[in-house]
Amino acid sequence: MERAVAVGAGGILERTPSKGEQLMLFAKNFVKHPKMLGSVIPSSRFLIDKLLAPVDWANARLFVEYGPGIGNISAEVLRRMHPDAKLVLFELNDDFTEFLKTAFRDPRLIVLHRSAADVGRVLAEAGLGKADYIISGIPFSTMPEGVRNDIADATHAALAPGGQFLVYQFSPKVLEVLEPRFARIDRDFEAINVPPAQLYFAHR
Ligand SMILES: C[S@@+](CC[C@H](N)C(=O)[O-])C[C@H]1O[C@@H](n2cnc3c(N)ncnc32)[C@H](O)[C@@H]1O
């Protein structure tokens, strides 16, 4: 079973869509929106483990994720995070947003059909405060420069001091917006993913 749905024991899922159903949904949307997805299949569990490696699970209380797709990273964050923590998902794709609302049942999860660029407004309006971690797989390399800069500005402002922006990408283009804003950026690489991915851990 794919890790994305291997959380049933924690009571997180309302139902368990088959791995085939999930992959079909992802692949169908890749055909419709190739630039928005960037990959024909979801992230591997190897990439997810590396991306989440820096997280201080005992103390983090607010997680944000941009572009969760079918929620395979989200499921792992829910499985590991503190019972009092929250996870807020920003997803632009209609099919994925509906899927996420149906597939997950966890009071700590908020699924939004909103752009990552709205993160500051959303967190402020909901009174959630600043995020400890913002996780992102949205394709910075294919979005317009203005959007890329808006999301980077909003992300930096939405993070708590000491918070981190955990990013995986298939191109290093994102560094153009990370380097001017974040004082320290750690890097990693995961080969067992389609395609192999660069990881950036940007410290606020
Ligand atoms: C590569 S897919 C990521 C899928 C998933 N995170 C995974 O690990 O398999 C990129 C996702 O980002 C979403 N996306 C693109 N631009 C976005 C934006 N500005 N705000 C929120 N989501 C966005 C797309 O709809 C798509 O679901």
JSON list of C-alpha atoms and ligand atoms in Angstrom, two decimals:
[
{"chain": "A", "resi": 1, "resn": "MET", "atom": "CA", "xyz": [0.00, 0.00, 0.00]},
{"chain": "A", "resi": 2, "resn": "GLU", "atom": "CA", "xyz": [1.20, 3.50, -0.80]},
{"chain": "A", "resi": 3, "resn": "ARG", "atom": "CA", "xyz": [2.29, 5.49, 2.26]},
{"chain": "A", "resi": 4, "resn": "ALA", "atom": "CA", "xyz": [-0.29, 8.12, 1.41]},
{"chain": "A", "resi": 5, "resn": "VAL", "atom": "CA", "xyz": [-3.04, 5.86, 2.63]},
{"chain": "A", "resi": 6, "resn": "ALA", "atom": "CA", "xyz": [-1.13, 3.78, 5.15]},
{"chain": "A", "resi": 7, "resn": "VAL", "atom": "CA", "xyz": [-2.55, 5.84, 7.97]},
{"chain": "A", "resi": 8, "resn": "GLY", "atom": "CA", "xyz": [-5.81, 4.00, 8.53]},
{"chain": "A", "resi": 9, "resn": "ALA", "atom": "CA", "xyz": [-4.64, 2.63, 11.89]},
{"chain": "A", "resi": 10, "resn": "GLY", "atom": "CA", "xyz": [-4.57, 6.20, 13.18]},
{"chain": "A", "resi": 11, "resn": "GLY", "atom": "CA", "xyz": [-8.17, 6.69, 12.09]},
{"chain": "A", "resi": 12, "resn": "ILE", "atom": "CA", "xyz": [-7.20, 9.44, 9.71]},
{"chain": "A", "resi": 13, "resn": "LEU", "atom": "CA", "xyz": [-8.85, 8.18, 6.57]},
{"chain": "A", "resi": 14, "resn": "GLU", "atom": "CA", "xyz": [-12.57, 7.97, 6.01]},
{"chain": "A", "resi": 15, "resn": "ARG", "atom": "CA", "xyz": [-12.01, 5.44, 3.25]},
{"chain": "A", "resi": 16, "resn": "THR", "atom": "CA", "xyz": [-9.01, 4.00, 1.49]},
{"chain": "A", "resi": 17, "resn": "PRO", "atom": "CA", "xyz": [-8.98, 4.65, -2.24]},
{"chain": "A", "resi": 18, "resn": "SER", "atom": "CA", "xyz": [-6.96, 1.98, -3.97]},
{"chain": "A", "resi": 19, "resn": "LYS", "atom": "CA", "xyz": [-3.41, 2.79, -5.01]},
{"chain": "A", "resi": 20, "resn": "GLY", "atom": "CA", "xyz": [-4.54, 2.41, -8.61]},
{"chain": "A", "resi": 21, "resn": "GLU", "atom": "CA", "xyz": [-7.34, 5.00, -8.14]},
{"chain": "A", "resi": 22, "resn": "GLN", "atom": "CA", "xyz": [-4.91, 7.48, -6.62]},
{"chain": "A", "resi": 23, "resn": "LEU", "atom": "CA", "xyz": [-2.31, 7.03, -9.33]},
{"chain": "A", "resi": 24, "resn": "MET", "atom": "CA", "xyz": [-4.98, 7.35, -12.03]},
{"chain": "A", "resi": 25, "resn": "LEU", "atom": "CA", "xyz": [-6.26, 10.59, -10.51]},
{"chain": "A", "resi": 26, "resn": "PHE", "atom": "CA", "xyz": [-2.72, 11.97, -10.37]},
{"chain": "A", "resi": 27, "resn": "ALA", "atom": "CA", "xyz": [-1.79, 10.84, -13.89]},
{"chain": "A", "resi": 28, "resn": "LYS", "atom": "CA", "xyz": [-5.08, 12.17, -15.34]},
{"chain": "A", "resi": 29, "resn": "ASN", "atom": "CA", "xyz": [-4.34, 15.56, -13.85]},
{"chain": "A", "resi": 30, "resn": "PHE", "atom": "CA", "xyz": [-0.76, 15.49, -15.11]},
{"chain": "A", "resi": 31, "resn": "VAL", "atom": "CA", "xyz": [-2.14, 15.13, -18.64]},
{"chain": "A", "resi": 32, "resn": "LYS", "atom": "CA", "xyz": [-4.50, 18.08, -18.05]},
{"chain": "A", "resi": 33, "resn": "HIS", "atom": "CA", "xyz": [-2.00, 20.33, -16.22]},
{"chain": "A", "resi": 34, "resn": "PRO", "atom": "CA", "xyz": [1.57, 19.13, -16.88]},
{"chain": "A", "resi": 35, "resn": "LYS", "atom": "CA", "xyz": [3.24, 22.40, -15.85]},
{"chain": "A", "resi": 36, "resn": "MET", "atom": "CA", "xyz": [1.26, 22.62, -12.61]},
{"chain": "A", "resi": 37, "resn": "LEU", "atom": "CA", "xyz": [2.17, 19.08, -11.55]},
{"chain": "A", "resi": 38, "resn": "GLY", "atom": "CA", "xyz": [5.67, 18.60, -12.95]},
{"chain": "A", "resi": 39, "resn": "SER", "atom": "CA", "xyz": [5.57, 14.80, -12.47]},
{"chain": "A", "resi": 40, "resn": "VAL", "atom": "CA", "xyz": [3.30, 12.02, -13.65]},
{"chain": "A", "resi": 41, "resn": "ILE", "atom": "CA", "xyz": [3.37, 10.19, -10.30]},
{"chain": "A", "resi": 42, "resn": "PRO", "atom": "CA", "xyz": [3.34, 11.38, -6.67]},
{"chain": "A", "resi": 43, "resn": "SER", "atom": "CA", "xyz": [6.48, 11.79, -4.56]},
{"chain": "A", "resi": 44, "resn": "SER", "atom": "CA", "xyz": [8.27, 8.65, -3.36]},
{"chain": "A", "resi": 45, "resn": "ARG", "atom": "CA", "xyz": [8.45, 7.71, 0.30]},
{"chain": "A", "resi": 46, "resn": "PHE", "atom": "CA", "xyz": [12.24, 8.23, 0.10]},
{"chain": "A", "resi": 47, "resn": "LEU", "atom": "CA", "xyz": [11.71, 11.85, -0.90]},
{"chain": "A", "resi": 48, "resn": "ILE", "atom": "CA", "xyz": [9.06, 12.33, 1.80]},
{"chain": "A", "resi": 49, "resn": "ASP", "atom": "CA", "xyz": [11.38, 10.99, 4.52]},
{"chain": "A", "resi": 50, "resn": "LYS", "atom": "CA", "xyz": [14.20, 13.32, 3.46]},
{"chain": "A", "resi": 51, "resn": "LEU", "atom": "CA", "xyz": [11.89, 16.32, 3.14]},
{"chain": "A", "resi": 52, "resn": "LEU", "atom": "CA", "xyz": [10.50, 15.84, 6.64]},
{"chain": "A", "resi": 53, "resn": "ALA", "atom": "CA", "xyz": [13.83, 14.93, 8.28]},
{"chain": "A", "resi": 54, "resn": "PRO", "atom": "CA", "xyz": [14.48, 18.38, 9.81]},
{"chain": "A", "resi": 55, "resn": "VAL", "atom": "CA", "xyz": [11.07, 18.63, 11.54]},
{"chain": "A", "resi": 56, "resn": "ASP", "atom": "CA", "xyz": [10.93, 18.98, 15.33]},
{"chain": "A", "resi": 57, "resn": "TRP", "atom": "CA", "xyz": [7.73, 16.95, 15.74]},
{"chain": "A", "resi": 58, "resn": "ALA", "atom": "CA", "xyz": [7.45, 17.40, 19.51]},
{"chain": "A", "resi": 59, "resn": "ASN", "atom": "CA", "xyz": [7.33, 21.19, 19.38]},
{"chain": "A", "resi": 60, "resn": "ALA", "atom": "CA", "xyz": [5.86, 22.17, 16.00]},
{"chain": "A", "resi": 61, "resn": "ARG", "atom": "CA", "xyz": [2.21, 23.22, 16.18]},
{"chain": "A", "resi": 62, "resn": "LEU", "atom": "CA", "xyz": [1.44, 24.72, 12.76]},
{"chain": "A", "resi": 63, "resn": "PHE", "atom": "CA", "xyz": [2.27, 23.08, 9.44]},
{"chain": "A", "resi": 64, "resn": "VAL", "atom": "CA", "xyz": [1.34, 24.44, 6.00]},
{"chain": "A", "resi": 65, "resn": "GLU", "atom": "CA", "xyz": [1.66, 22.50, 2.76]},
{"chain": "A", "resi": 66, "resn": "TYR", "atom": "CA", "xyz": [1.49, 23.95, -0.76]},
{"chain": "A", "resi": 67, "resn": "GLY", "atom": "CA", "xyz": [0.35, 21.68, -3.61]},
{"chain": "A", "resi": 68, "resn": "PRO", "atom": "CA", "xyz": [-0.41, 18.47, -1.70]},
{"chain": "A", "resi": 69, "resn": "GLY", "atom": "CA", "xyz": [-1.81, 16.71, -4.78]},
{"chain": "A", "resi": 70, "resn": "ILE", "atom": "CA", "xyz": [-3.37, 13.49, -3.51]},
{"chain": "A", "resi": 71, "resn": "GLY", "atom": "CA", "xyz": [-1.89, 14.06, -0.05]},
{"chain": "A", "resi": 72, "resn": "ASN", "atom": "CA", "xyz": [0.91, 11.55, 0.25]},
{"chain": "A", "resi": 73, "resn": "ILE", "atom": "CA", "xyz": [3.14, 14.03, 2.10]},
{"chain": "A", "resi": 74, "resn": "SER", "atom": "CA", "xyz": [0.13, 15.34, 4.06]},
{"chain": "A", "resi": 75, "resn": "ALA", "atom": "CA", "xyz": [-0.69, 11.83, 5.31]},
{"chain": "A", "resi": 76, "resn": "GLU", "atom": "CA", "xyz": [2.82, 11.42, 6.64]},
{"chain": "A", "resi": 77, "resn": "VAL", "atom": "CA", "xyz": [2.74, 14.83, 8.35]},
{"chain": "A", "resi": 78, "resn": "LEU", "atom": "CA", "xyz": [-0.58, 13.91, 9.99]},
{"chain": "A", "resi": 79, "resn": "ARG", "atom": "CA", "xyz": [0.84, 10.57, 11.10]},
{"chain": "A", "resi": 80, "resn": "ARG", "atom": "CA", "xyz": [3.90, 12.16, 12.72]},
{"chain": "A", "resi": 81, "resn": "MET", "atom": "CA", "xyz": [2.63, 15.50, 14.04]},
{"chain": "A", "resi": 82, "resn": "HIS", "atom": "CA", "xyz": [1.59, 16.35, 17.63]},
{"chain": "A", "resi": 83, "resn": "PRO", "atom": "CA", "xyz": [-2.09, 15.80, 18.56]},
{"chain": "A", "resi": 84, "resn": "ASP", "atom": "CA", "xyz": [-2.47, 19.57, 19.14]},
{"chain": "A", "resi": 85, "resn": "ALA", "atom": "CA", "xyz": [-0.80, 20.58, 15.86]},
{"chain": "A", "resi": 86, "resn": "LYS", "atom": "CA", "xyz": [-2.63, 21.72, 12.73]},
{"chain": "A", "resi": 87, "resn": "LEU", "atom": "CA", "xyz": [-1.92, 21.17, 9.03]},
{"chain": "A", "resi": 88, "resn": "VAL", "atom": "CA", "xyz": [-3.29, 23.63, 6.46]},
{"chain": "A", "resi": 89, "resn": "LEU", "atom": "CA", "xyz": [-3.28, 22.53, 2.80]},
{"chain": "A", "resi": 90, "resn": "PHE", "atom": "CA", "xyz": [-3.28, 24.99, -0.12]},
{"chain": "A", "resi": 91, "resn": "GLU", "atom": "CA", "xyz": [-4.20, 23.25, -3.39]},
{"chain": "A", "resi": 92, "resn": "LEU", "atom": "CA", "xyz": [-5.28, 24.96, -6.63]},
{"chain": "A", "resi": 93, "resn": "ASN", "atom": "CA", "xyz": [-6.43, 21.83, -8.47]},
{"chain": "A", "resi": 94, "resn": "ASP", "atom": "CA", "xyz": [-10.20, 21.15, -8.18]},
{"chain": "A", "resi": 95, "resn": "ASP", "atom": "CA", "xyz": [-9.95, 17.35, -8.42]},
{"chain": "A", "resi": 96, "resn": "PHE", "atom": "CA", "xyz": [-7.21, 17.11, -5.80]},
{"chain": "A", "resi": 97, "resn": "THR", "atom": "CA", "xyz": [-9.02, 19.46, -3.41]},
{"chain": "A", "resi": 98, "resn": "GLU", "atom": "CA", "xyz": [-12.19, 17.37, -3.61]},
{"chain": "A", "resi": 99, "resn": "PHE", "atom": "CA", "xyz": [-10.19, 14.17, -3.20]},
{"chain": "A", "resi": 100, "resn": "LEU", "atom": "CA", "xyz": [-8.39, 15.50, -0.11]},
{"chain": "A", "resi": 101, "resn": "LYS", "atom": "CA", "xyz": [-11.66, 16.62, 1.50]},
{"chain": "A", "resi": 102, "resn": "THR", "atom": "CA", "xyz": [-13.16, 13.16, 0.97]},
{"chain": "A", "resi": 103, "resn": "ALA", "atom": "CA", "xyz": [-10.18, 10.97, 1.71]},
{"chain": "A", "resi": 104, "resn": "PHE", "atom": "CA", "xyz": [-9.02, 12.45, 5.00]},
{"chain": "A", "resi": 105, "resn": "ARG", "atom": "CA", "xyz": [-10.95, 12.77, 8.22]},
{"chain": "A", "resi": 106, "resn": "ASP", "atom": "CA", "xyz": [-8.78, 14.43, 10.83]},
{"chain": "A", "resi": 107, "resn": "PRO", "atom": "CA", "xyz": [-9.84, 17.46, 12.91]},
{"chain": "A", "resi": 108, "resn": "ARG", "atom": "CA", "xyz": [-6.27, 18.77, 12.75]},
{"chain": "A", "resi": 109, "resn": "LEU", "atom": "CA", "xyz": [-6.45, 19.12, 8.95]},
{"chain": "A", "resi": 110, "resn": "ILE", "atom": "CA", "xyz": [-7.74, 22.15, 6.98]},
{"chain": "A", "resi": 111, "resn": "VAL", "atom": "CA", "xyz": [-8.05, 21.68, 3.20]},
{"chain": "A", "resi": 112, "resn": "LEU", "atom": "CA", "xyz": [-8.26, 24.89, 1.15]},
{"chain": "A", "resi": 113, "resn": "HIS", "atom": "CA", "xyz": [-8.85, 25.46, -2.55]},
{"chain": "A", "resi": 114, "resn": "ARG", "atom": "CA", "xyz": [-6.51, 28.46, -2.48]},
{"chain": "A", "resi": 115, "resn": "SER", "atom": "CA", "xyz": [-3.17, 29.52, -3.88]},
{"chain": "A", "resi": 116, "resn": "ALA", "atom": "CA", "xyz": [0.01, 29.40, -1.84]},
{"chain": "A", "resi": 117, "resn": "ALA", "atom": "CA", "xyz": [0.21, 33.16, -2.49]},
{"chain": "A", "resi": 118, "resn": "ASP", "atom": "CA", "xyz": [-2.73, 33.59, -0.07]},
{"chain": "A", "resi": 119, "resn": "VAL", "atom": "CA", "xyz": [-0.95, 31.99, 2.89]},
{"chain": "A", "resi": 120, "resn": "GLY", "atom": "CA", "xyz": [-0.52, 35.22, 4.87]},
{"chain": "A", "resi": 121, "resn": "ARG", "atom": "CA", "xyz": [-4.15, 36.31, 4.49]},
{"chain": "A", "resi": 122, "resn": "VAL", "atom": "CA", "xyz": [-5.51, 32.85, 5.31]},
{"chain": "A", "resi": 123, "resn": "LEU", "atom": "CA", "xyz": [-3.42, 32.32, 8.45]},
{"chain": "A", "resi": 124, "resn": "ALA", "atom": "CA", "xyz": [-4.22, 35.83, 9.70]},
{"chain": "A", "resi": 125, "resn": "GLU", "atom": "CA", "xyz": [-7.98, 35.55, 9.00]},
{"chain": "A", "resi": 126, "resn": "ALA", "atom": "CA", "xyz": [-8.15, 32.17, 10.72]},
{"chain": "A", "resi": 127, "resn": "GLY", "atom": "CA", "xyz": [-6.13, 33.45, 13.69]},
{"chain": "A", "resi": 128, "resn": "LEU", "atom": "CA", "xyz": [-3.65, 30.61, 13.29]},
{"chain": "A", "resi": 129, "resn": "GLY", "atom": "CA", "xyz": [-0.50, 32.66, 13.83]},
{"chain": "A", "resi": 130, "resn": "LYS", "atom": "CA", "xyz": [2.81, 31.92, 12.11]},
{"chain": "A", "resi": 131, "resn": "ALA", "atom": "CA", "xyz": [3.79, 28.55, 10.70]},
{"chain": "A", "resi": 132, "resn": "ASP", "atom": "CA", "xyz": [6.58, 26.40, 12.12]},
{"chain": "A", "resi": 133, "resn": "TYR", "atom": "CA", "xyz": [7.05, 24.60, 8.78]},
{"chain": "A", "resi": 134, "resn": "ILE", "atom": "CA", "xyz": [5.83, 25.32, 5.27]},
{"chain": "A", "resi": 135, "resn": "ILE", "atom": "CA", "xyz": [6.22, 22.32, 2.96]},
{"chain": "A", "resi": 136, "resn": "SER", "atom": "CA", "xyz": [6.13, 22.81, -0.78]},
{"chain": "A", "resi": 137, "resn": "GLY", "atom": "CA", "xyz": [6.14, 20.82, -4.00]},
{"chain": "A", "resi": 138, "resn": "ILE", "atom": "CA", "xyz": [4.59, 23.48, -6.22]},
{"chain": "A", "resi": 139, "resn": "PRO", "atom": "CA", "xyz": [6.50, 24.01, -9.48]},
{"chain": "A", "resi": 140, "resn": "PHE", "atom": "CA", "xyz": [8.38, 27.31, -9.01]},
{"chain": "A", "resi": 141, "resn": "SER", "atom": "CA", "xyz": [10.26, 26.87, -12.27]},
{"chain": "A", "resi": 142, "resn": "THR", "atom": "CA", "xyz": [7.15, 26.97, -14.50]},
{"chain": "A", "resi": 143, "resn": "MET", "atom": "CA", "xyz": [5.18, 29.73, -12.77]},
{"chain": "A", "resi": 144, "resn": "PRO", "atom": "CA", "xyz": [5.34, 33.39, -13.84]},
{"chain": "A", "resi": 145, "resn": "GLU", "atom": "CA", "xyz": [8.09, 35.41, -12.14]},
{"chain": "A", "resi": 146, "resn": "GLY", "atom": "CA", "xyz": [5.60, 37.68, -10.36]},
{"chain": "A", "resi": 147, "resn": "VAL", "atom": "CA", "xyz": [3.78, 34.71, -8.82]},
{"chain": "A", "resi": 148, "resn": "ARG", "atom": "CA", "xyz": [7.08, 33.12, -7.81]},
{"chain": "A", "resi": 149, "resn": "ASN", "atom": "CA", "xyz": [8.11, 36.30, -5.99]},
{"chain": "A", "resi": 150, "resn": "ASP", "atom": "CA", "xyz": [4.69, 36.79, -4.37]},
{"chain": "A", "resi": 151, "resn": "ILE", "atom": "CA", "xyz": [4.72, 33.25, -2.98]},
{"chain": "A", "resi": 152, "resn": "ALA", "atom": "CA", "xyz": [8.28, 33.61, -1.70]},
{"chain": "A", "resi": 153, "resn": "ASP", "atom": "CA", "xyz": [7.44, 36.92, 0.03]},
{"chain": "A", "resi": 154, "resn": "ALA", "atom": "CA", "xyz": [4.23, 35.55, 1.53]},
{"chain": "A", "resi": 155, "resn": "THR", "atom": "CA", "xyz": [6.01, 32.39, 2.71]},
{"chain": "A", "resi": 156, "resn": "HIS", "atom": "CA", "xyz": [8.83, 34.27, 4.41]},
{"chain": "A", "resi": 157, "resn": "ALA", "atom": "CA", "xyz": [6.31, 36.51, 6.20]},
{"chain": "A", "resi": 158, "resn": "ALA", "atom": "CA", "xyz": [4.09, 33.56, 7.23]},
{"chain": "A", "resi": 159, "resn": "LEU", "atom": "CA", "xyz": [6.91, 31.63, 8.92]},
{"chain": "A", "resi": 160, "resn": "ALA", "atom": "CA", "xyz": [7.66, 32.01, 12.62]},
{"chain": "A", "resi": 161, "resn": "PRO", "atom": "CA", "xyz": [11.22, 33.04, 13.54]},
{"chain": "A", "resi": 162, "resn": "GLY", "atom": "CA", "xyz": [13.22, 29.80, 13.45]},
{"chain": "A", "resi": 163, "resn": "GLY", "atom": "CA", "xyz": [10.65, 28.25, 11.11]},
{"chain": "A", "resi": 164, "resn": "GLN", "atom": "CA", "xyz": [11.65, 26.46, 7.91]},
{"chain": "A", "resi": 165, "resn": "PHE", "atom": "CA", "xyz": [10.45, 26.33, 4.32]},
{"chain": "A", "resi": 166, "resn": "LEU", "atom": "CA", "xyz": [10.88, 22.70, 3.18]},
{"chain": "A", "resi": 167, "resn": "VAL", "atom": "CA", "xyz": [10.94, 22.59, -0.60]},
{"chain": "A", "resi": 168, "resn": "TYR", "atom": "CA", "xyz": [11.36, 19.85, -3.20]},
{"chain": "A", "resi": 169, "resn": "GLN", "atom": "CA", "xyz": [11.81, 20.74, -6.86]},
{"chain": "A", "resi": 170, "resn": "PHE", "atom": "CA", "xyz": [12.88, 19.26, -10.16]},
{"chain": "A", "resi": 171, "resn": "SER", "atom": "CA", "xyz": [14.86, 22.39, -11.05]},
{"chain": "A", "resi": 172, "resn": "PRO", "atom": "CA", "xyz": [17.10, 24.75, -9.02]},
{"chain": "A", "resi": 173, "resn": "LYS", "atom": "CA", "xyz": [15.19, 27.81, -10.31]},
{"chain": "A", "resi": 174, "resn": "VAL", "atom": "CA", "xyz": [13.54, 28.25, -6.89]},
{"chain": "A", "resi": 175, "resn": "LEU", "atom": "CA", "xyz": [16.92, 29.34, -5.49]},
{"chain": "A", "resi": 176, "resn": "GLU", "atom": "CA", "xyz": [16.44, 32.66, -7.33]},
{"chain": "A", "resi": 177, "resn": "VAL", "atom": "CA", "xyz": [13.66, 33.52, -4.89]},
{"chain": "A", "resi": 178, "resn": "LEU", "atom": "CA", "xyz": [14.98, 31.70, -1.83]},
{"chain": "A", "resi": 179, "resn": "GLU", "atom": "CA", "xyz": [18.52, 33.10, -1.71]},
{"chain": "A", "resi": 180, "resn": "PRO", "atom": "CA", "xyz": [17.55, 36.79, -1.47]},
{"chain": "A", "resi": 181, "resn": "ARG", "atom": "CA", "xyz": [15.06, 36.09, 1.35]},
{"chain": "A", "resi": 182, "resn": "PHE", "atom": "CA", "xyz": [16.46, 33.33, 3.54]},
{"chain": "A", "resi": 183, "resn": "ALA", "atom": "CA", "xyz": [19.78, 33.60, 5.39]},
{"chain": "A", "resi": 184, "resn": "ARG", "atom": "CA", "xyz": [20.51, 29.87, 5.40]},
{"chain": "A", "resi": 185, "resn": "ILE", "atom": "CA", "xyz": [19.50, 27.22, 2.86]},
{"chain": "A", "resi": 186, "resn": "ASP", "atom": "CA", "xyz": [20.49, 23.59, 3.43]},
{"chain": "A", "resi": 187, "resn": "ARG", "atom": "CA", "xyz": [20.32, 21.18, 0.49]},
{"chain": "A", "resi": 188, "resn": "ASP", "atom": "CA", "xyz": [19.77, 17.51, -0.21]},
{"chain": "A", "resi": 189, "resn": "PHE", "atom": "CA", "xyz": [18.97, 15.32, -3.21]},
{"chain": "A", "resi": 190, "resn": "GLU", "atom": "CA", "xyz": [16.74, 12.27, -3.65]},
{"chain": "A", "resi": 191, "resn": "ALA", "atom": "CA", "xyz": [17.44, 10.01, -6.63]},
{"chain": "A", "resi": 192, "resn": "ILE", "atom": "CA", "xyz": [14.65, 7.50, -5.89]},
{"chain": "A", "resi": 193, "resn": "ASN", "atom": "CA", "xyz": [11.82, 9.68, -7.14]},
{"chain": "A", "resi": 194, "resn": "VAL", "atom": "CA", "xyz": [10.28, 10.38, -10.55]},
{"chain": "A", "resi": 195, "resn": "PRO", "atom": "CA", "xyz": [11.98, 12.61, -11.54]},
{"chain": "A", "resi": 196, "resn": "PRO", "atom": "CA", "xyz": [14.91, 12.78, -9.08]},
{"chain": "A", "resi": 197, "resn": "ALA", "atom": "CA", "xyz": [14.41, 15.80, -6.83]},
{"chain": "A", "resi": 198, "resn": "GLN", "atom": "CA", "xyz": [16.41, 18.61, -5.28]},
{"chain": "A", "resi": 199, "resn": "LEU", "atom": "CA", "xyz": [15.51, 19.46, -1.68]},
{"chain": "A", "resi": 200, "resn": "TYR", "atom": "CA", "xyz": [15.98, 22.88, -0.11]},
{"chain": "A", "resi": 201, "resn": "PHE", "atom": "CA", "xyz": [15.53, 23.67, 3.58]},
{"chain": "A", "resi": 202, "resn": "ALA", "atom": "CA", "xyz": [15.28, 27.45, 3.94]},
{"chain": "A", "resi": 203, "resn": "HIS", "atom": "CA", "xyz": [15.60, 28.86, 7.47]},
{"chain": "A", "resi": 204, "resn": "ARG", "atom": "CA", "xyz": [13.63, 31.95, 8.51]},
{"chain": "B", "resi": 1, "resn": "LIG", "atom": "C1", "xyz": [4.24, 18.10, -8.19]},
{"chain": "B", "resi": 1, "resn": "LIG", "atom": "S1", "xyz": [2.54, 18.29, -7.73]},
{"chain": "B", "resi": 1, "resn": "LIG", "atom": "C2", "xyz": [2.78, 17.85, -6.05]},
{"chain": "B", "resi": 1, "resn": "LIG", "atom": "C3", "xyz": [2.10, 16.64, -5.59]},
{"chain": "B", "resi": 1, "resn": "LIG", "atom": "C4", "xyz": [2.39, 16.16, -4.18]},
{"chain": "B", "resi": 1, "resn": "LIG", "atom": "N1", "xyz": [2.90, 17.19, -3.31]},
{"chain": "B", "resi": 1, "resn": "LIG", "atom": "C5", "xyz": [3.32, 14.99, -4.17]},
{"chain": "B", "resi": 1, "resn": "LIG", "atom": "O1", "xyz": [4.20, 14.95, -3.33]},
{"chain": "B", "resi": 1, "resn": "LIG", "atom": "O2", "xyz": [3.17, 14.09, -4.97]},
{"chain": "B", "resi": 1, "resn": "LIG", "atom": "C6", "xyz": [2.32, 20.05, -7.62]},
{"chain": "B", "resi": 1, "resn": "LIG", "atom": "C7", "xyz": [0.97, 20.47, -7.03]},
{"chain": "B", "resi": 1, "resn": "LIG", "atom": "O3", "xyz": [1.01, 21.88, -6.80]},
{"chain": "B", "resi": 1, "resn": "LIG", "atom": "C8", "xyz": [-0.29, 22.42, -7.08]},
{"chain": "B", "resi": 1, "resn": "LIG", "atom": "N2", "xyz": [-0.08, 23.87, -7.25]},
{"chain": "B", "resi": 1, "resn": "LIG", "atom": "C9", "xyz": [0.56, 24.50, -8.28]},
{"chain": "B", "resi": 1, "resn": "LIG", "atom": "N3", "xyz": [0.61, 25.84, -8.04]},
{"chain": "B", "resi": 1, "resn": "LIG", "atom": "C10", "xyz": [0.00, 26.05, -6.84]},
{"chain": "B", "resi": 1, "resn": "LIG", "atom": "C11", "xyz": [-0.25, 27.21, -6.05]},
{"chain": "B", "resi": 1, "resn": "LIG", "atom": "N4", "xyz": [0.14, 28.42, -6.44]},
{"chain": "B", "resi": 1, "resn": "LIG", "atom": "N5", "xyz": [-0.89, 27.05, -4.87]},
{"chain": "B", "resi": 1, "resn": "LIG", "atom": "C12", "xyz": [-1.29, 25.83, -4.44]},
{"chain": "B", "resi": 1, "resn": "LIG", "atom": "N6", "xyz": [-1.08, 24.69, -5.15]},
{"chain": "B", "resi": 1, "resn": "LIG", "atom": "C13", "xyz": [-0.45, 24.80, -6.34]},
{"chain": "B", "resi": 1, "resn": "LIG", "atom": "C14", "xyz": [-0.74, 21.64, -8.30]},
{"chain": "B", "resi": 1, "resn": "LIG", "atom": "O4", "xyz": [-2.12, 21.68, -8.46]},
{"chain": "B", "resi": 1, "resn": "LIG", "atom": "C15", "xyz": [-0.22, 20.24, -7.95]},
{"chain": "B", "resi": 1, "resn": "LIG", "atom": "O5", "xyz": [-1.18, 19.50, -7.23]}
]
